[in-house]
PDB file of C-alpha atoms and ligand atoms in Angstrom:
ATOM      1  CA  UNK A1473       8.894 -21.187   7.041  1.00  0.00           C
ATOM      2  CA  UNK A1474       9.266 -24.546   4.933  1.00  0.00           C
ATOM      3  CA  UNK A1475      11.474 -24.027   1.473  1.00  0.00           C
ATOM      4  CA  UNK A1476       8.455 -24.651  -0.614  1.00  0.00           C
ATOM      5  CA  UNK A1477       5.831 -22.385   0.846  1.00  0.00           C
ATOM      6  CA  UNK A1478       4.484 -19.864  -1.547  1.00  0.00           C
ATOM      7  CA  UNK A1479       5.472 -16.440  -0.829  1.00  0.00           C
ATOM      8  CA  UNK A1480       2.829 -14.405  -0.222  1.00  0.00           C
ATOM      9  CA  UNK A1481       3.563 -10.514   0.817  1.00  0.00           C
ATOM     10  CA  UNK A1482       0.527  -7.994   2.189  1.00  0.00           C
ATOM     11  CA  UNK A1483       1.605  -4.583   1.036  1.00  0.00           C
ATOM     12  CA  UNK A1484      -1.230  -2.675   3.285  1.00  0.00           C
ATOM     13  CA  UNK A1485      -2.091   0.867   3.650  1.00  0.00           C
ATOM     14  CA  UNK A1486      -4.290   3.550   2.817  1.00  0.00           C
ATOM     15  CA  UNK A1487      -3.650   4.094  -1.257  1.00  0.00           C
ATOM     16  CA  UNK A1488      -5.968   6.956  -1.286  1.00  0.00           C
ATOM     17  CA  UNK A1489      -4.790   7.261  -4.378  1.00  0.00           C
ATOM     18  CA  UNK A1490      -2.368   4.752  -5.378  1.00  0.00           C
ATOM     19  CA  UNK A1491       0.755   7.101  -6.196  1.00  0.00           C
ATOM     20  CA  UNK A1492       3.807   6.106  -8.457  1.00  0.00           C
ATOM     21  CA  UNK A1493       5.898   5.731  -5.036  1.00  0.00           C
ATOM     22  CA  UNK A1494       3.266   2.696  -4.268  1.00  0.00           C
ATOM     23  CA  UNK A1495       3.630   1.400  -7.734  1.00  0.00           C
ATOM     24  CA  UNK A1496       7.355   0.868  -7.399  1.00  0.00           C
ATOM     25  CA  UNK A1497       7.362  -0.785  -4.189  1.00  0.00           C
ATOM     26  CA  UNK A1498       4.668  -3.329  -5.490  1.00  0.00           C
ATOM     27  CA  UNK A1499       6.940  -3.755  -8.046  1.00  0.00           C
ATOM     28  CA  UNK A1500      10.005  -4.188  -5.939  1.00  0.00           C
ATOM     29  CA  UNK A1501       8.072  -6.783  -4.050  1.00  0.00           C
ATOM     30  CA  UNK A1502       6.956  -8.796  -6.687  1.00  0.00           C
ATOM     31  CA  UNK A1503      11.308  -9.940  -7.081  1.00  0.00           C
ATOM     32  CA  UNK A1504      10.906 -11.589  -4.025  1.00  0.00           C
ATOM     33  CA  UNK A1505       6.971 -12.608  -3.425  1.00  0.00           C
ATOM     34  CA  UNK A1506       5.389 -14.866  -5.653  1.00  0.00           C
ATOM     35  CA  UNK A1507       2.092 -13.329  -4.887  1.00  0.00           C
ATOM     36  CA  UNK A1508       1.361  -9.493  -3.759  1.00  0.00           C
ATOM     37  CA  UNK A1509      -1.399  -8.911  -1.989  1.00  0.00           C
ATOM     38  CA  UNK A1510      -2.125  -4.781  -1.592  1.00  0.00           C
ATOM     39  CA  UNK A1511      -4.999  -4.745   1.194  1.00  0.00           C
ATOM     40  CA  UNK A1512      -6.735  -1.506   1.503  1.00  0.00           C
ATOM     41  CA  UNK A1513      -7.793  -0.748   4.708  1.00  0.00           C
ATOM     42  CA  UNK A1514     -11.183   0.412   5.187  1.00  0.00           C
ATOM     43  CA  UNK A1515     -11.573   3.734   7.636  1.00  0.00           C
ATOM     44  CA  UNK A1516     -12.721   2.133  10.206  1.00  0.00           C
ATOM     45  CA  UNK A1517      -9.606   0.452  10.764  1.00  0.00           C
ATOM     46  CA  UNK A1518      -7.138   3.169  10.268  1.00  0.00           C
ATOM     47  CA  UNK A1519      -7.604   6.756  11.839  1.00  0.00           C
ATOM     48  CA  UNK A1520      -7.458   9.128   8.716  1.00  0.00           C
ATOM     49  CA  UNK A1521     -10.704   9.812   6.292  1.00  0.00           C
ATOM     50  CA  UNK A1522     -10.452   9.741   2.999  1.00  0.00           C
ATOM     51  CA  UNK A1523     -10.853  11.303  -0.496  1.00  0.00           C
ATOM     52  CA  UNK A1524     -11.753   7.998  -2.802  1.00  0.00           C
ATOM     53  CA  UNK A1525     -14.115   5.643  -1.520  1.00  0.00           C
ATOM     54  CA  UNK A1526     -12.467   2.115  -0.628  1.00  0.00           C
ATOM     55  CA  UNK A1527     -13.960   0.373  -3.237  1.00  0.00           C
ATOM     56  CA  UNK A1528     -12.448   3.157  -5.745  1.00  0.00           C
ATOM     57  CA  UNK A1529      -8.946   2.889  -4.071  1.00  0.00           C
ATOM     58  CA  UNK A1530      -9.549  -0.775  -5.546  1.00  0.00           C
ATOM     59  CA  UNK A1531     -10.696  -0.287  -8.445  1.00  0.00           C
ATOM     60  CA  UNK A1532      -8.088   2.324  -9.401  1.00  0.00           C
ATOM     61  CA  UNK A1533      -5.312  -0.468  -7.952  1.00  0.00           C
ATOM     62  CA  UNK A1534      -6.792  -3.100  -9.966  1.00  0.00           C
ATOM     63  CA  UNK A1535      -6.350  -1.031 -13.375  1.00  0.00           C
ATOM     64  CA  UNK A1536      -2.495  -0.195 -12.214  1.00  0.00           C
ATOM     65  CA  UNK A1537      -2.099  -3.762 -12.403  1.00  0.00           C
ATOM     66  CA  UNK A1538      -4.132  -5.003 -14.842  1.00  0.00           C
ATOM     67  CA  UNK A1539      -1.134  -6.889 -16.651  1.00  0.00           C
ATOM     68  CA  UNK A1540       0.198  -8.195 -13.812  1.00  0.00           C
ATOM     69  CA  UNK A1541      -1.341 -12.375 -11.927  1.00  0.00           C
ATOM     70  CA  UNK A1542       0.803 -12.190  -8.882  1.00  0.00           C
ATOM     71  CA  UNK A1543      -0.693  -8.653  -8.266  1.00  0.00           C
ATOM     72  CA  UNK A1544      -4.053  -9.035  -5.868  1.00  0.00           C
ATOM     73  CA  UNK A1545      -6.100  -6.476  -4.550  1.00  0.00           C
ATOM     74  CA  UNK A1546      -8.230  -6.462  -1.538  1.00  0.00           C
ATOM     75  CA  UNK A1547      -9.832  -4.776   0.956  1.00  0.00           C
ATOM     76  CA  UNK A1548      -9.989  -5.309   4.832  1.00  0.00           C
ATOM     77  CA  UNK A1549     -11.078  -4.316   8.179  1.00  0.00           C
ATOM     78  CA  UNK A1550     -10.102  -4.700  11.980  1.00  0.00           C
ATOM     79  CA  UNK A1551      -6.873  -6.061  12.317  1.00  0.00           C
ATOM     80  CA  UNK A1552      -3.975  -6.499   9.690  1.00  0.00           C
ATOM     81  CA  UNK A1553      -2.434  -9.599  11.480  1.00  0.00           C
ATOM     82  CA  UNK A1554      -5.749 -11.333  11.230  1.00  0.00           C
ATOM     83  CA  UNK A1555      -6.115 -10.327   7.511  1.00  0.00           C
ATOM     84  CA  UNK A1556      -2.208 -12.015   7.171  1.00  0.00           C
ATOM     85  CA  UNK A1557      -3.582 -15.132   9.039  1.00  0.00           C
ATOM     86  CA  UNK A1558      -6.739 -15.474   6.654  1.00  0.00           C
ATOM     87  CA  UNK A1559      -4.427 -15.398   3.897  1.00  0.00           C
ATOM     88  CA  UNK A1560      -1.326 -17.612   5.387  1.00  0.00           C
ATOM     89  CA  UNK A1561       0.843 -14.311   4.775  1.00  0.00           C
ATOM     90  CA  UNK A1562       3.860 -14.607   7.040  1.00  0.00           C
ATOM     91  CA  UNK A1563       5.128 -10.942   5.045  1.00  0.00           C
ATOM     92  CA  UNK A1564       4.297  -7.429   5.543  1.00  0.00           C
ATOM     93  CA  UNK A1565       5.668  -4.598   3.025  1.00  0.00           C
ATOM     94  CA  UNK A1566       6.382  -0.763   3.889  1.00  0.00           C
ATOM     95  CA  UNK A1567       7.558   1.563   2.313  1.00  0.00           C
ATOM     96  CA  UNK A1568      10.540   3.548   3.741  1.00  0.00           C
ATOM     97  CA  UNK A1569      11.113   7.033   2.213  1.00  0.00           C
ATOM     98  CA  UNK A1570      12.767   8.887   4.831  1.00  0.00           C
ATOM     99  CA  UNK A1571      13.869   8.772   8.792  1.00  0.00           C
ATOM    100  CA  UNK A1572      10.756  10.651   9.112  1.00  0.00           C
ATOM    101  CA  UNK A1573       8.962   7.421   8.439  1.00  0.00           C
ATOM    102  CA  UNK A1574      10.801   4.992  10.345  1.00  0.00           C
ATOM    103  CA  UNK A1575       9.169   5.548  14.376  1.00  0.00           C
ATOM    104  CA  UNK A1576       5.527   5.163  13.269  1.00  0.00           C
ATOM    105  CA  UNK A1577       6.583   1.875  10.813  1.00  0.00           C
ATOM    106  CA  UNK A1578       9.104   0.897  13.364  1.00  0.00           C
ATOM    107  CA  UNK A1579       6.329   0.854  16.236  1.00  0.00           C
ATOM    108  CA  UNK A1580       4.071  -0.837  13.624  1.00  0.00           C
ATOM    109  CA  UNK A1581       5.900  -3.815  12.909  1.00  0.00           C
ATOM    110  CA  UNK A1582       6.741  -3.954  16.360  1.00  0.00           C
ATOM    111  CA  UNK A1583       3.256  -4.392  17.615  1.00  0.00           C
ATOM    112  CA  UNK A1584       2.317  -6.994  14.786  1.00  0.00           C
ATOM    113  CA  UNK A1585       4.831  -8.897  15.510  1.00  0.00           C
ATOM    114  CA  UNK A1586       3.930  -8.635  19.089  1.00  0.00           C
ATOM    115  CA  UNK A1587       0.225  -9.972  17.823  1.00  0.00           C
ATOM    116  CA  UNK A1588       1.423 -12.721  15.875  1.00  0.00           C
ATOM    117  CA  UNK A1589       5.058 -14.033  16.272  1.00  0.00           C
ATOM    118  CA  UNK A1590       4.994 -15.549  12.345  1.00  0.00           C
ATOM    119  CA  UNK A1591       4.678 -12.436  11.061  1.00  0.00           C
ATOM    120  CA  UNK A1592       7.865 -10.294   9.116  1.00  0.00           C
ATOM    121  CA  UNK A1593       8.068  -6.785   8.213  1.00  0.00           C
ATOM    122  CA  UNK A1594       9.902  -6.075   5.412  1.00  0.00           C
ATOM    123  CA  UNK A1595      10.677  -2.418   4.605  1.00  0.00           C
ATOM    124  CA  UNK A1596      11.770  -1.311   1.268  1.00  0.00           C
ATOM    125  CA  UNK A1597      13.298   1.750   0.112  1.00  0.00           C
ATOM    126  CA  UNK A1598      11.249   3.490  -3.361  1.00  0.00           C
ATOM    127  CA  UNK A1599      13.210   5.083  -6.107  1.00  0.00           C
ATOM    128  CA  UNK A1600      14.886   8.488  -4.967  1.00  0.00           C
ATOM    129  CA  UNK A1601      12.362  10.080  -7.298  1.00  0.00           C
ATOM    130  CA  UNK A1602       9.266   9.376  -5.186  1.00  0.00           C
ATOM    131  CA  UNK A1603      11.312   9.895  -1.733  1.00  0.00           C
ATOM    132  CA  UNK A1604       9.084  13.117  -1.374  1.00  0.00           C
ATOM    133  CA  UNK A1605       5.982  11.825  -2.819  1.00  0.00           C
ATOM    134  CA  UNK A1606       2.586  11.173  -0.729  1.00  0.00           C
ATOM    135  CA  UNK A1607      -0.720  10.406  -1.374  1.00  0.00           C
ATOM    136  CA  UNK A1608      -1.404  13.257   0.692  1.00  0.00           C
ATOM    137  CA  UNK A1609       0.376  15.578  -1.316  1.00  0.00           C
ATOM    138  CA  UNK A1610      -1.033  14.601  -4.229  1.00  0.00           C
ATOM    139  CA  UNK A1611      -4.491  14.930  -3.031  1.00  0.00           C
ATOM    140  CA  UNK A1612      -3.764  18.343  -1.959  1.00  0.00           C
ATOM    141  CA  UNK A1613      -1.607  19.435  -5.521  1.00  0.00           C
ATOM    142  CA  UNK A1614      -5.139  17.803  -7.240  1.00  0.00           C
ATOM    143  CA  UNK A1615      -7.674  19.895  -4.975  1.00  0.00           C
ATOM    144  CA  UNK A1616      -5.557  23.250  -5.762  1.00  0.00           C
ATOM    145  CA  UNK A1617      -5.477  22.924  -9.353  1.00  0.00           C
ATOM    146  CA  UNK A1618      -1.567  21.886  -9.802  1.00  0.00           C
ATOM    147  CA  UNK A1619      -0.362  18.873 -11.910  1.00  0.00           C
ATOM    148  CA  UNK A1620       0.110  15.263 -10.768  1.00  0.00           C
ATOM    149  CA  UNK A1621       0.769  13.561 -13.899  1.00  0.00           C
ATOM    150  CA  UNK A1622       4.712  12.759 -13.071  1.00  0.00           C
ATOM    151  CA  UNK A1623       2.903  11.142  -9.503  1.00  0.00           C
ATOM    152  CA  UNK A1624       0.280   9.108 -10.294  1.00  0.00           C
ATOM    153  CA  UNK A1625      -0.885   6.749 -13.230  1.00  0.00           C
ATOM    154  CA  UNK A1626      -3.536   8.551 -15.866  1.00  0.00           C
ATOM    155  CA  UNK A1627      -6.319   6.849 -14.973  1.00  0.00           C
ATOM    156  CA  UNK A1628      -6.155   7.770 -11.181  1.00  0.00           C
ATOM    157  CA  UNK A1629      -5.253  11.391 -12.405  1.00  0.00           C
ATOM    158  CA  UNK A1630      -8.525  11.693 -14.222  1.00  0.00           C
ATOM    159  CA  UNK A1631     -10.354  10.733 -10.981  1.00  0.00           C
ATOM    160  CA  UNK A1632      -8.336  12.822  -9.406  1.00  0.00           C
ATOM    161  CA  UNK A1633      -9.534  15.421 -11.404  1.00  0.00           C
ATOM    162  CA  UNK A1634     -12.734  15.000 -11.791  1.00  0.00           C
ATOM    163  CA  UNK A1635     -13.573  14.195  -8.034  1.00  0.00           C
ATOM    164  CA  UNK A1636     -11.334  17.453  -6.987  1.00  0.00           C
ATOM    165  CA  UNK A1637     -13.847  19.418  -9.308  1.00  0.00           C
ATOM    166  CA  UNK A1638     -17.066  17.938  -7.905  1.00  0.00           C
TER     167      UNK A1638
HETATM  168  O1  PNS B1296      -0.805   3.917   4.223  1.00  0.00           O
HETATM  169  P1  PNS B1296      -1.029   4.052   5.688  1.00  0.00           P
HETATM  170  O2  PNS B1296      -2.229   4.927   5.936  1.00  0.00           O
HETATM  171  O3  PNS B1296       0.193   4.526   6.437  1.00  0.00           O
HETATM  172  O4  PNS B1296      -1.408   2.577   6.250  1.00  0.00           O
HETATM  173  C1  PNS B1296      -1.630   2.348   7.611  1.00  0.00           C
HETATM  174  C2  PNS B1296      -2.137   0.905   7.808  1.00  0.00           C
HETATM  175  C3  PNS B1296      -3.405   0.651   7.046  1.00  0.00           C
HETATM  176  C4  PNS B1296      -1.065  -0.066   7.347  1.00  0.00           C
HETATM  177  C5  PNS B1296      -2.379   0.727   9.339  1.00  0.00           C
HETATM  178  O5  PNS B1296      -3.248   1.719   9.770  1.00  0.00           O
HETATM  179  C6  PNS B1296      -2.961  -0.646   9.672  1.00  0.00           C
HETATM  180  O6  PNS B1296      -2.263  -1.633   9.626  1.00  0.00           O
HETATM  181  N1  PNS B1296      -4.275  -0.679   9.986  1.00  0.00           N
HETATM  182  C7  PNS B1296      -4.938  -1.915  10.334  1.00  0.00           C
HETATM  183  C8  PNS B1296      -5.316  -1.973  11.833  1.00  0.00           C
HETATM  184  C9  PNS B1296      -4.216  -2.601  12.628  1.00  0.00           C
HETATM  185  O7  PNS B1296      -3.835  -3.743  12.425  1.00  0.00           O
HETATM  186  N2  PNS B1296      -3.690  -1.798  13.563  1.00  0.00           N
HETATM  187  C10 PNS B1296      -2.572  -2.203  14.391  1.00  0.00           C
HETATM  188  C11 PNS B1296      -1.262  -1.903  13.673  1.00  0.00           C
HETATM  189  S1  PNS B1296       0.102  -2.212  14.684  1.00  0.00           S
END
């Protein structure tokens, strides 16, 4: 990679919602990357269904980081490496929390790397406070009445709310 290159990092996954956990590995990112891509992936292209639509997942990213330029947000299908090609992105972000991550992400960014030799995986490890916390989780805290304001942002707690209710 030449000196001068701009860095751009994909941070892709699910985000159904974005949680606080997500938040603070964009963030952690963003002291190395100039730019930050977070790439939703549509369903098609991952194997779990979802609560939010994708173009809610976006919208609901978008508003996180309103105040932030080197914060993008898109959405893709099919393969990530291609995505990373389309937008010269020679980095991939993960999140680590725990060991119980580490074989699916370690497979992971084995096999892109296997699909396209430029590409990096860089994990990074969130604040101890959200080493427990899943979008899953909160989904399912949401849908059974409990409270998920310490997880996610307000705005994405109010959708939370009001799509668990509908
Ligand atoms: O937040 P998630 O659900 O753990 O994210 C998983 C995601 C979207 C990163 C993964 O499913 C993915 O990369 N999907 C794109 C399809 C692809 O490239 N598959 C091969 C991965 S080795």
């Amino acid at each position: 990679m030449s000196e001068n290159r701009r860095r751009v990092a994909i941070y892709p996954g699910s985000f159904d919602p974005i949680t606080r956990g997500h938040e603070d590995i964009v963030r952690r990112a963003l002291t190395f990357a100039d730019q930050v891509i977070v790439a939703v992936a549509h369903t098609a292209t991952q194997r779990k269904q979802g609560l939010f639509s994708v173009a809610e997942r976006v919208e609901m990213i978008r508003e996180t980081f309103a105040d932030e330029p080197r914060v993008e947000v898109a959405e893709f299908t099919g393969l990530l490496v291609e995505f990373a090609k389309e937008r010269d992105a020679h980095l991939i972000v993960r999140g680590l929390r725990a060991v119980s991550d580490f074989e699916y992400e370690f497979q992971m960014a084995l096999m892109n790397h296997k699909l396209w030799e430029p590409i990096e995986t860089v994990f990074l490890v969130p604040d101890v406070q959200y080493s427990f916390l899943s979008a899953s989780l909160v989904r399912e805290i949401a849908a059974l009445g409990g409270d998920v304001g310490d997880f996610v942002a307000p705005a994405v707690r109010e959708r939370l709310y009001r799509k668990t209710r509908s």
